[in-house]
Tab-separated table of C-alpha atoms in Angstrom:
chain	number	residue	atom	x	y	z
G	929	MET	CA	54.303	80.516	170.276
G	930	LYS	CA	54.833	81.630	166.654
G	931	LYS	CA	55.306	85.216	167.854
G	932	LEU	CA	58.010	84.085	170.277
G	933	VAL	CA	59.816	82.187	167.508
G	934	VAL	CA	59.726	85.205	165.195
G	935	LEU	CA	60.930	87.487	168.000
G	936	ALA	CA	63.817	85.125	168.750
G	937	VAL	CA	64.762	85.024	165.060
G	938	ILE	CA	64.689	88.824	164.811
G	939	LEU	CA	66.877	89.196	167.901
G	940	LEU	CA	69.359	86.623	166.574
G	941	VAL	CA	69.507	88.247	163.150
G	942	GLN	CA	70.002	91.704	164.638
G	943	ALA	CA	72.746	90.454	166.962
G	944	CYS	CA	74.684	88.984	164.044
G	945	ALA	CA	73.786	91.646	161.498
G	946	PHE	CA	76.894	93.766	162.017
G	947	THR	CA	79.521	91.027	161.551
G	948	ASP	CA	80.827	90.205	158.067
G	949	ALA	CA	80.322	86.608	156.888
G	950	THR	CA	82.546	84.646	154.499
G	951	LEU	CA	80.918	81.656	152.803
G	952	LYS	CA	82.653	78.564	151.449
G	953	VAL	CA	80.571	78.427	148.285
G	954	GLU	CA	81.189	75.646	145.770
G	955	HIS	CA	79.469	73.312	143.347
G	956	ASP	CA	78.517	69.918	144.779
G	957	THR	CA	80.991	67.610	143.030
G	958	ASP	CA	78.819	64.607	143.948
G	959	ALA	CA	75.780	66.038	142.131
G	960	ASN	CA	76.852	64.524	138.767
G	961	ILE	CA	74.518	66.698	136.683
G	962	THR	CA	74.248	65.256	133.167
G	963	GLY	CA	72.235	66.464	130.209
G	964	PRO	CA	72.005	66.387	126.409
G	965	ILE	CA	75.567	67.688	125.966
G	966	SER	CA	76.712	64.219	127.028
G	967	GLU	CA	75.363	62.975	123.673
G	968	ALA	CA	77.695	65.207	121.623
G	969	GLY	CA	80.586	62.741	121.698
G	970	SER	CA	83.820	63.096	123.613
G	971	ILE	CA	85.291	66.588	123.192
G	972	ALA	CA	88.440	68.062	124.723
G	973	PHE	CA	87.720	71.450	126.308
G	974	SER	CA	90.007	74.012	127.854
G	975	ALA	CA	89.565	74.931	131.478
G	976	PRO	CA	87.128	77.856	131.356
G	977	GLN	CA	88.630	81.343	131.509
G	978	LEU	CA	85.997	83.629	133.026
G	979	GLU	CA	86.112	87.280	133.994
G	980	ASP	CA	84.204	88.695	136.950
G	981	THR	CA	82.231	91.562	135.389
G	982	ARG	CA	79.919	92.235	138.331
G	983	ILE	CA	79.525	95.891	139.261
G	984	ASP	CA	79.962	95.058	142.948
G	985	LYS	CA	82.969	92.728	143.166
G	986	ALA	CA	83.522	93.303	146.892
G	987	ARG	CA	80.726	91.031	148.111
G	988	ILE	CA	78.158	88.424	147.119
G	989	GLY	CA	75.404	89.796	149.338
G	990	TRP	CA	74.488	91.929	152.312
G	991	LYS	CA	73.548	91.115	155.850
G	992	LYS	CA	70.458	93.083	156.862
G	993	ASN	CA	68.968	94.158	160.145
G	994	GLY	CA	65.312	93.807	161.143
G	995	PHE	CA	64.453	96.959	159.181
G	996	GLY	CA	65.990	95.686	155.922
G	997	ALA	CA	69.019	98.004	156.010
G	998	ASN	CA	72.402	96.693	154.812
G	999	THR	CA	74.703	96.260	157.805
G	1000	ALA	CA	77.574	93.899	156.873
G	1001	ASP	CA	79.187	92.152	153.908
G	1002	ILE	CA	78.634	88.589	152.772
G	1003	THR	CA	81.685	87.414	150.814
G	1004	SER	CA	82.997	84.141	149.390
G	1005	GLU	CA	86.263	82.382	150.247
G	1006	GLN	CA	87.164	81.933	146.576
G	1007	PRO	CA	86.751	84.467	143.766
G	1008	VAL	CA	83.385	83.961	142.082
G	1009	ASP	CA	84.953	83.380	138.647
G	1010	VAL	CA	86.995	80.483	140.090
G	1011	ILE	CA	83.886	79.005	141.742
G	1012	VAL	CA	81.973	79.009	138.443
G	1013	GLU	CA	85.006	77.775	136.463
G	1014	ASN	CA	85.390	74.777	138.797
G	1015	ALA	CA	81.678	73.969	138.500
G	1016	ILE	CA	81.896	74.004	134.685
G	1017	ILE	CA	84.960	71.730	134.773
G	1018	ASP	CA	82.981	69.222	136.874
G	1019	ALA	CA	80.087	69.435	134.414
G	1020	ILE	CA	82.381	68.796	131.442
G	1021	ASN	CA	83.828	65.679	133.072
G	1022	ASP	CA	80.437	64.435	134.321
G	1023	ASN	CA	79.091	64.610	130.765
G	1024	GLY	CA	81.775	62.419	129.209
G	1025	HIS	CA	84.081	65.147	127.934
G	1026	SER	CA	87.540	66.159	129.135
G	1027	VAL	CA	89.502	69.231	130.182
G	1028	THR	CA	92.986	69.362	128.678
G	1029	GLN	CA	95.791	71.786	127.872
G	1030	ASP	CA	95.454	70.897	124.176
G	1031	PRO	CA	91.719	71.473	123.687
G	1032	GLN	CA	89.521	71.252	120.642
G	1033	ILE	CA	87.256	73.928	122.115
G	1034	ARG	CA	88.168	76.821	124.396
G	1035	ILE	CA	85.655	78.249	126.839
G	1036	SER	CA	85.734	81.918	127.725
G	1037	GLY	CA	83.153	84.231	129.214
G	1038	THR	CA	82.000	86.366	132.102
G	1039	VAL	CA	80.370	85.993	135.491
G	1040	ASP	CA	77.711	88.687	135.446
G	1041	ARG	CA	75.886	87.982	138.714
G	1042	PHE	CA	76.666	86.016	141.861
G	1043	TRP	CA	74.348	87.218	144.585
G	1044	PHE	CA	72.694	86.066	147.810
G	1045	ASP	CA	69.588	87.834	149.074
G	1046	THR	CA	66.842	87.442	151.651
G	1047	ASP	CA	63.142	88.248	151.629
G	1048	VAL	CA	61.758	88.468	155.167
G	1049	ASN	CA	58.078	87.592	155.517
G	1050	VAL	CA	55.844	87.515	158.595
G	1051	TRP	CA	56.515	83.895	159.569
G	1052	SER	CA	59.474	82.953	157.426
G	1053	ILE	CA	62.552	84.110	155.555
G	1054	GLU	CA	63.128	83.295	151.902
G	1055	PHE	CA	66.784	82.833	150.978
G	1056	ILE	CA	67.630	83.465	147.322
G	1057	GLY	CA	70.777	82.602	145.380
G	1058	ASP	CA	71.270	83.898	141.845
G	1059	VAL	CA	74.210	83.122	139.525
G	1060	GLN	CA	74.477	84.288	135.903
G	1061	CYS	CA	77.214	83.958	133.305
G	1062	ASN	CA	77.892	84.262	129.593
G	1063	LEU	CA	79.908	81.541	127.863
G	1064	SER	CA	81.537	81.401	124.449
G	1065	PHE	CA	82.710	78.116	122.941
G	1066	ILE	CA	85.612	78.733	120.548
G	1067	ASP	CA	87.124	76.389	117.957
G	1068	SER	CA	90.811	76.227	118.903
G	1069	ARG	CA	91.870	75.503	115.317
G	1070	THR	CA	90.139	78.446	113.649
G	1071	ASP	CA	89.687	80.762	116.645
G	1072	THR	CA	86.022	81.195	115.703
G	1073	THR	CA	83.116	81.079	118.134
G	1074	ILE	CA	80.878	78.092	117.423
G	1075	TYR	CA	78.301	79.006	120.097
G	1076	SER	CA	77.644	81.650	122.735
G	1077	SER	CA	74.853	82.020	125.286
G	1078	ASN	CA	73.792	83.449	128.640
G	1079	TYR	CA	73.129	81.005	131.462
G	1080	SER	CA	71.517	81.442	134.855
G	1081	GLY	CA	70.787	79.525	138.018
G	1082	THR	CA	68.415	80.623	140.771
G	1083	TYR	CA	67.529	78.754	143.933
G	1084	LYS	CA	65.079	79.767	146.673
G	1085	GLU	CA	64.501	78.245	150.081
G	1086	LYS	CA	61.931	79.395	152.622
G	1087	THR	CA	62.499	78.542	156.305
G	1088	ALA	CA	61.737	79.977	159.720
G	1089	ALA	CA	65.404	80.906	160.175
G	1090	GLY	CA	68.849	80.276	158.780
G	1091	TYR	CA	72.437	81.320	159.040
G	1092	VAL	CA	75.785	80.694	157.307
G	1093	LYS	CA	75.118	76.998	156.593
G	1094	THR	CA	71.772	77.796	154.962
G	1095	TRP	CA	73.255	80.687	152.967
G	1096	THR	CA	76.097	78.488	151.722
G	1097	GLU	CA	73.727	75.683	150.690
G	1098	VAL	CA	71.438	78.112	148.848
G	1099	MET	CA	74.337	79.564	146.847
G	1100	GLY	CA	75.690	76.071	146.122
G	1101	LYS	CA	72.305	74.962	144.781
G	1102	ALA	CA	72.083	78.118	142.641
G	1103	ILE	CA	75.389	77.051	141.044
G	1104	ASP	CA	73.923	73.571	140.466
G	1105	LYS	CA	70.961	75.210	138.696
G	1106	LEU	CA	73.420	77.169	136.528
G	1107	ILE	CA	75.131	73.912	135.551
G	1108	GLU	CA	71.740	72.375	134.703
G	1109	ASP	CA	71.046	75.331	132.414
G	1110	ILE	CA	74.338	74.685	130.591
G	1111	VAL	CA	74.203	70.902	130.219
G	1112	PHE	CA	70.534	70.937	129.132
G	1113	ASP	CA	71.119	73.584	126.459
G	1114	GLU	CA	70.046	71.737	123.321
G	1115	ASP	CA	71.371	74.491	121.051
G	1116	LEU	CA	74.789	74.000	122.624
G	1117	THR	CA	74.433	70.260	122.102
G	1118	ASP	CA	73.658	70.827	118.413
G	1119	ALA	CA	76.647	73.186	118.026
G	1120	LEU	CA	78.973	70.625	119.604
G	1121	ALA	CA	77.549	67.818	117.447
G	1122	ASP	CA	78.000	69.925	114.288
G	1123	TYR	CA	81.565	70.682	115.359
G	1124	LYS	CA	82.328	66.972	115.589
């Protein structure tokens, strides 16, 4: 029976492997991820201004056939910098801060990785989402950087099969992991507290 399931999965994957897929990837606004940065007092931030510095900006992953060869693009509906910017805005608000046009602290940075991948095993497929960025927090009054760091979020899910819905969920959870990395950064919390 397991052999029949695997054969069916392989046939399905190969049938769909040559058609591009566009994912509606976004941070779960209901997640309400809070961490130590919520203890830094209420701070007015700018909306993040991020640059997509990925080498491959055309896609966020590849579809692969049964032999592991790349056969079609996986892309996102929104630009990846916008996706990460929106997630950071949610995190700022969820942690008791605000996003305004007259900020105390500006946020700038880069999106360095935003990638979906698969690892096909004998009885299952592991879906992997990986998001990485670099953020700088800049004092708007003095134009000096008070803190800068790299952040990353990786999420893996192993199932017998999966398609666009699974891929989208995996990438969304990778973004959630990225947000966790930011809001639980105690060095960032200290920098914000010292700023206050």
